[in-house]
Tab-separated table of C-alpha atoms in Angstrom:
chain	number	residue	atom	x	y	z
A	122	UNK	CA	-44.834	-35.935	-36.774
A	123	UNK	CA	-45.964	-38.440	-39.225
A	124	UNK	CA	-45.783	-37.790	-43.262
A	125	UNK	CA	-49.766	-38.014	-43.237
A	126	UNK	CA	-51.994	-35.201	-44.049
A	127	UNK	CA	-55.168	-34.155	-43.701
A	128	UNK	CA	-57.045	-31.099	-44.815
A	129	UNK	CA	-59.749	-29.061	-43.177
A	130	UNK	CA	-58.459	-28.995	-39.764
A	131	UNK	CA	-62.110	-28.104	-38.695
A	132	UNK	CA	-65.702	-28.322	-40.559
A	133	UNK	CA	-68.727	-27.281	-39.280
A	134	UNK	CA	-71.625	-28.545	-41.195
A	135	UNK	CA	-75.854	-28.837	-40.455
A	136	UNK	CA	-77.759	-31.808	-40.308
A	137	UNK	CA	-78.614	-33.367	-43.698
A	138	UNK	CA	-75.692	-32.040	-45.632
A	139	UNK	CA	-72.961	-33.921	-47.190
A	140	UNK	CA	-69.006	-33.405	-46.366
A	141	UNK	CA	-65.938	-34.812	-48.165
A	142	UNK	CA	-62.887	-35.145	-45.786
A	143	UNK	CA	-59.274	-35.414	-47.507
A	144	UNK	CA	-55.836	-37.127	-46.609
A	145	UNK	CA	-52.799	-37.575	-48.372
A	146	UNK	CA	-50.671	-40.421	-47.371
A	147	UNK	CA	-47.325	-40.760	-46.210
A	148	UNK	CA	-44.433	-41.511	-48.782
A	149	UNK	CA	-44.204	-45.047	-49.952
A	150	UNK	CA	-47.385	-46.254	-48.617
A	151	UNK	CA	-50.034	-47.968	-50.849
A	152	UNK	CA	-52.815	-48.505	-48.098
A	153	UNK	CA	-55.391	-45.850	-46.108
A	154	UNK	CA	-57.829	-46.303	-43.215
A	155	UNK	CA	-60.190	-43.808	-41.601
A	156	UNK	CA	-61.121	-43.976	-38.029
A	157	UNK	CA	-63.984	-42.087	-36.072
A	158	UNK	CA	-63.222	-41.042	-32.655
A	159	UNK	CA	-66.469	-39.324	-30.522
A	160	UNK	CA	-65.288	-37.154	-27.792
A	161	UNK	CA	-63.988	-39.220	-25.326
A	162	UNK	CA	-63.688	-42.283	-27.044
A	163	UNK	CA	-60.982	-44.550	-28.913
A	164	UNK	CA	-61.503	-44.536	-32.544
A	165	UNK	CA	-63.562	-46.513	-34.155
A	166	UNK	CA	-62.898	-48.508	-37.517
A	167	UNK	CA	-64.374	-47.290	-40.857
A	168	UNK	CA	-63.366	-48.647	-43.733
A	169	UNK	CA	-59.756	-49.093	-45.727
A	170	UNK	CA	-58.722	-48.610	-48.796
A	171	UNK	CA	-55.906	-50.623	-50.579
A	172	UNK	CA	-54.880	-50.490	-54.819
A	173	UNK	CA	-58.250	-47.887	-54.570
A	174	UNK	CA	-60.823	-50.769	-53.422
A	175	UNK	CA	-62.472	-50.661	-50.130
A	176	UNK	CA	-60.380	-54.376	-48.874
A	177	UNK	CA	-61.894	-53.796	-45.148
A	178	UNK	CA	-65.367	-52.091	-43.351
A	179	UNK	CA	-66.448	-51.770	-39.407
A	180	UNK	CA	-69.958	-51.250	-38.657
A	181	UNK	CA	-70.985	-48.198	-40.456
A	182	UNK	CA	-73.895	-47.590	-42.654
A	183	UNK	CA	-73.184	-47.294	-46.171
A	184	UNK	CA	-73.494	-43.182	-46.071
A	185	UNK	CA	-69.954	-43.234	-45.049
A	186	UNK	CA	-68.207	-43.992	-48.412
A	187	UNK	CA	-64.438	-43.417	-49.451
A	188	UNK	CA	-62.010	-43.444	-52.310
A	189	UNK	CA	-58.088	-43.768	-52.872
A	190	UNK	CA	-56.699	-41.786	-55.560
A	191	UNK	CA	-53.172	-43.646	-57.959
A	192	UNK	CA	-51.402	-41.403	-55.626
A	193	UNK	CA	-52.563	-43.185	-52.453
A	194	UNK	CA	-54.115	-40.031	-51.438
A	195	UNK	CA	-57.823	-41.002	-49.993
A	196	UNK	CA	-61.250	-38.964	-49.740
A	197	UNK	CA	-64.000	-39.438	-47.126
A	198	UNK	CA	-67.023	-39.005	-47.895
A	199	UNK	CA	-70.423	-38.806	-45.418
A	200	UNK	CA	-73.605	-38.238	-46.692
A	201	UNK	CA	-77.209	-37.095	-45.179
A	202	UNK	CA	-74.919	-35.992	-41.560
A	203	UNK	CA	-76.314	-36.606	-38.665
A	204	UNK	CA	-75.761	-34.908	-35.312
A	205	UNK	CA	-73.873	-37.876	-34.172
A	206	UNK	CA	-71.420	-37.877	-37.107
A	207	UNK	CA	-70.201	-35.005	-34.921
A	208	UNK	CA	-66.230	-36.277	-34.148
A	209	UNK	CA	-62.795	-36.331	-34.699
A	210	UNK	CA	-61.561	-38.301	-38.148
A	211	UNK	CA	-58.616	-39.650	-38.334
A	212	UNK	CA	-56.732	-41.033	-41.839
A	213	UNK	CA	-53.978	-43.350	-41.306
A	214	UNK	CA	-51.416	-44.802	-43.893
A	215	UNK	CA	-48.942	-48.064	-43.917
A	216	UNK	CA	-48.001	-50.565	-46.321
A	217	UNK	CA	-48.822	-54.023	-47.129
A	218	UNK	CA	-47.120	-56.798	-45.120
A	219	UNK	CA	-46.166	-54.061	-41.980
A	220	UNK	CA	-48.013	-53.999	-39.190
A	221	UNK	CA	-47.371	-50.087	-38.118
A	222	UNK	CA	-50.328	-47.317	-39.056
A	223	UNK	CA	-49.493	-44.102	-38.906
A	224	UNK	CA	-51.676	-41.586	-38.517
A	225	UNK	CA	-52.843	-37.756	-39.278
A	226	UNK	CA	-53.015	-35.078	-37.201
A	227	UNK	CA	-57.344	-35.630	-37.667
A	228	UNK	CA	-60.113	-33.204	-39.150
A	229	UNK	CA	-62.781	-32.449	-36.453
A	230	UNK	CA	-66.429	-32.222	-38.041
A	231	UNK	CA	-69.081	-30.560	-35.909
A	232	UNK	CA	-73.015	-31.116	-37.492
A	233	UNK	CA	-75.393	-28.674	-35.821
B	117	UNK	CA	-68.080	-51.486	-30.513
B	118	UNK	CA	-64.463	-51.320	-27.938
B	119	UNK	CA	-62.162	-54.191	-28.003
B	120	UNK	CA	-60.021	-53.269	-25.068
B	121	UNK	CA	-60.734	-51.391	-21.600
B	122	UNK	CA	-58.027	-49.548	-20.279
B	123	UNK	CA	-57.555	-48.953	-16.424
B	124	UNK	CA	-57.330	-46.138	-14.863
B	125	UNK	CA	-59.064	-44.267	-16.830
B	126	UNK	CA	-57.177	-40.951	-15.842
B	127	UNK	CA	-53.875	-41.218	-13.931
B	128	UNK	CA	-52.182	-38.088	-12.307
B	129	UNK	CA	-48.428	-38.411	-11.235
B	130	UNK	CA	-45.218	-35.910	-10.293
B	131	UNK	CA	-42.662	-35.709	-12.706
B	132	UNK	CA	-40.048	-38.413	-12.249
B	133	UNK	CA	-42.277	-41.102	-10.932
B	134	UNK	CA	-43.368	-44.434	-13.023
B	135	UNK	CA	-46.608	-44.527	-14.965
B	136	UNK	CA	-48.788	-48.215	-15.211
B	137	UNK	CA	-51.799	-47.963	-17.823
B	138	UNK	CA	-53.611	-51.693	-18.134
B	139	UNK	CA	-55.711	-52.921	-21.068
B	140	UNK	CA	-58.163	-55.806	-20.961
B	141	UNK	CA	-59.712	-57.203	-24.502
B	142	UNK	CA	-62.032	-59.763	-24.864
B	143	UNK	CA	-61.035	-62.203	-27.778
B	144	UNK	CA	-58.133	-63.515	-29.100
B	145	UNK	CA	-55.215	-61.026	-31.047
B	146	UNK	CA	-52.726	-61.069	-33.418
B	147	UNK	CA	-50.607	-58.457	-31.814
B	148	UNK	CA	-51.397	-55.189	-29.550
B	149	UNK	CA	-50.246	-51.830	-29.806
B	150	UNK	CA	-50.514	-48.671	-27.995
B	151	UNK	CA	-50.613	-45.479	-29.090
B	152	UNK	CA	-50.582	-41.588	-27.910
B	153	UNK	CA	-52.576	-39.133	-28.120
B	154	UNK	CA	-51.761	-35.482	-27.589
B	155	UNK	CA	-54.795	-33.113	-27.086
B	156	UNK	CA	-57.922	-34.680	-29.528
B	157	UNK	CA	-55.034	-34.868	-32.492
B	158	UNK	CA	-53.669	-37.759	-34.338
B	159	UNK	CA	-52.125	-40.605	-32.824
B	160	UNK	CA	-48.679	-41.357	-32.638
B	161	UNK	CA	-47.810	-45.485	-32.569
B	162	UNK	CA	-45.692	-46.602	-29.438
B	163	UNK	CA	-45.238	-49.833	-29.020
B	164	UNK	CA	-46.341	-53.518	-30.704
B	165	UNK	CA	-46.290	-56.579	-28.989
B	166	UNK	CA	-47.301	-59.944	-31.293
B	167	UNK	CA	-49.097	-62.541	-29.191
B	168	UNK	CA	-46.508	-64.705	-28.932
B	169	UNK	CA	-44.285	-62.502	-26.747
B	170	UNK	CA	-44.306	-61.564	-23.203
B	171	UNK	CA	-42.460	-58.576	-22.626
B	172	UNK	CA	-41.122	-55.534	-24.797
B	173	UNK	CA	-39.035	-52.449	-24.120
B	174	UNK	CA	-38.635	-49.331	-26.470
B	175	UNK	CA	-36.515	-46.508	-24.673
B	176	UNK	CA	-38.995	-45.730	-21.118
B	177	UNK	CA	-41.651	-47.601	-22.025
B	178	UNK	CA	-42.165	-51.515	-21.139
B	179	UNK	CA	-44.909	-53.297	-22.425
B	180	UNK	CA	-45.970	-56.970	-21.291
B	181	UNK	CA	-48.887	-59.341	-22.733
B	182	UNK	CA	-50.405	-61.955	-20.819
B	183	UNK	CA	-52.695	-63.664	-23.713
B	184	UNK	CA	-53.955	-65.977	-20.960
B	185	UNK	CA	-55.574	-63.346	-18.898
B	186	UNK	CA	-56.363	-61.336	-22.191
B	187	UNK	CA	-54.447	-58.287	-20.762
B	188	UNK	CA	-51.277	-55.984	-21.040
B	189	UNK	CA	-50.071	-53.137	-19.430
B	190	UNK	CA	-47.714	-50.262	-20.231
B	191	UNK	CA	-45.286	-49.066	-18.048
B	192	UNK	CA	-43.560	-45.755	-18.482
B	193	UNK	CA	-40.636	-45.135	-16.524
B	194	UNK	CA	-39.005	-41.185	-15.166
B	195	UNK	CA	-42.200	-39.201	-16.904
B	196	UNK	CA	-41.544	-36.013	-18.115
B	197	UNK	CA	-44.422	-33.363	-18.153
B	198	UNK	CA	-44.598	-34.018	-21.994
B	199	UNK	CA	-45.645	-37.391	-21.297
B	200	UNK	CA	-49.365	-35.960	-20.217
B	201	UNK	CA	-51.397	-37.086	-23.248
B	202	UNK	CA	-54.263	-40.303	-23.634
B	203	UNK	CA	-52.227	-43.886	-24.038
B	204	UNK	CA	-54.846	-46.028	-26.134
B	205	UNK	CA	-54.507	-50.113	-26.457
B	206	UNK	CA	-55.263	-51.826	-29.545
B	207	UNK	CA	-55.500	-54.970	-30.705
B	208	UNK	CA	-55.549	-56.321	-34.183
B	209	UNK	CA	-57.416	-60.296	-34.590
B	210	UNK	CA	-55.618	-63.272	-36.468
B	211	UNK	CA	-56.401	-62.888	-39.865
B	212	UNK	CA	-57.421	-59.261	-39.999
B	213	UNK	CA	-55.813	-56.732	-41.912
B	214	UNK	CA	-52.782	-54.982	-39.492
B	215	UNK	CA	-54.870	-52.025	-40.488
B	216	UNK	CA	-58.321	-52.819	-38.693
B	217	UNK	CA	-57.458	-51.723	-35.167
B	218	UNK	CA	-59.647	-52.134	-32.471
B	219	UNK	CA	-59.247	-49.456	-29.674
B	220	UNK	CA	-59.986	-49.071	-26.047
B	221	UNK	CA	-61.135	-45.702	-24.536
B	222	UNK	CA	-57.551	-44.732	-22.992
B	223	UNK	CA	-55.930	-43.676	-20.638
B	224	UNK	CA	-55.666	-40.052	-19.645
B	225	UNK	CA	-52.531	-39.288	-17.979
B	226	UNK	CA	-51.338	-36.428	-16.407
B	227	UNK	CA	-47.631	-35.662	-15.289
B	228	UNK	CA	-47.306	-32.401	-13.169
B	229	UNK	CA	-43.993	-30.417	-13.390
C-alpha cells in the first residue's frame, strides 16, 4: 500500500457532463501525475503537475485539465465526457530528482 | 500511443515454477520499470533498470535490459498464487520527466495453487 489517495472509488456519469476526480499525495512529495488506463490497456500519460503548474502533457485534448493544491494534493478535472472517457484513473506521486512513482489505488469513471 | 509490447500477453503457471514476461519498446530510454497490477487497481512499482545496466535482482524477481535489441524481460522465480496479477513495462525517454511513463499493455499472469 502506497501513502496515495484517491477519492470516489467509482463515478458513473452521462455523456456531456463534467467530473472532478481527487488525489491526495503521499507524504513528502511535491509532484502529481494522472494516468488513463481503458480496460485492458496500460495507462496512458495525462498531464503532471509540479509547484501547482502543469510541467508535463501526453496527447489529450485540452478538456482534461488539472490542478495541485500547496498541499500537493491534485484535482482532475474532464469536461463535456465522452463515452470513451469511460476508464480507470490513476494519480501517482514522487519527488523531484527520484525516479520512483507511486501510485493510487485508481477511481473508475463509467459515462453512459 | 504504447511504448512497449509485452509478450505473452497472458501466462498461466503452477505454483513453484518460474515466470518470464518480455517487453519490446521502440525508441531509446532513460531507464525501464515494471510494475504490478492487482485486479484493475493501482499499480505497485517493482523494479527499475537505467539504460546503462544489464541485469538487476530485487528479492524473486530478475530483470535484464538489452538496449541493443530494445528489450527486457522479467523473470520471477518460486511464484506464489499471490503473484497472479498484470506485470506492465515502462519506459521513461532521456530528458523526460521520471514522471512521464510510457506503458505497454501487460502481462496477465496467472499462478494456480
Amino acid at each position: 500500500e502506497t501513502g496515495v489517495t484517491q477519492s470516489p472509488t467509482h463515478l458513473i456519469k452521462t455523456r456531456g457532463q463534467q467530473v472532478t476526480l481527487r488525489c491526495s499525495s503521499q507524504s513528502g512529495h511535491n509532484t502529481v501525475s494522472w494516468y488513463q488506463q481503458a480496460l485492458g490497456q496500460g495507462p496512458q500519460f495525462i498531464f503532471q503537475y509540479y509547484r501547482e503548474e502543469e510541467n508535463g502533457r501526453g496527447n489529450f485534448p485540452p478538456r482534461f485539465s488539472g490542478l495541485q493544491f500547496p498541499n500537493y494534493s491534485s484535482e482532475l478535472n474532464v469536461n463535456a465526457l465522452e463515452l470513451d472517457d469511460s476508464a480507470l484513473y490513476l494519480c501517482a506521486s514522487g519527488r523531484v530528482g527520484t525516479d520512483t512513482q507511486y501510485f493510487g489505488p485508481g477511481t473508475r469513471l463509467t459515462v453512459l | 500511443s504504447q511504448q512497449g509490447e509485452e509478450d505473452p500477453q497472458a501466462l498461466s503457471i503452477q505454483e513453484g515454477e518460474n515466470a518470464t514476461m518480455n517487453c519490446s519498446y521502440k525508441t531509446s530510454i532513460n531507464n525501464l520499470q515494471w510494475y504490478r497490477q492487482n485486479s484493475g487497481r493501482g499499480l505497485v512499482h517493482l523494479i527499475l533498470i537505467r539504460s546503462n545496466e544489464r541485469e538487476k535482482h530485487s528479492g524473486r524477481l530478475r530483470v535484464t535490459l538489452d538496449t541493443s535489441k530494445k528489450s527486457s524481460s522479467l523473470l520471477i522465480t518460486a511464484s506464489r498464487a499471490a503473484d497472479t496479477a498484470s506485470y506492465f513495462c515502462a519506459t521513461v525517454a532521456p530528458g523526460a520527466g521520471s514522471y512521464q511513463l510510457t506503458f505497454g499493455k501487460g502481462t496477465k499472469l496467472s499462478v494456480i495453487p
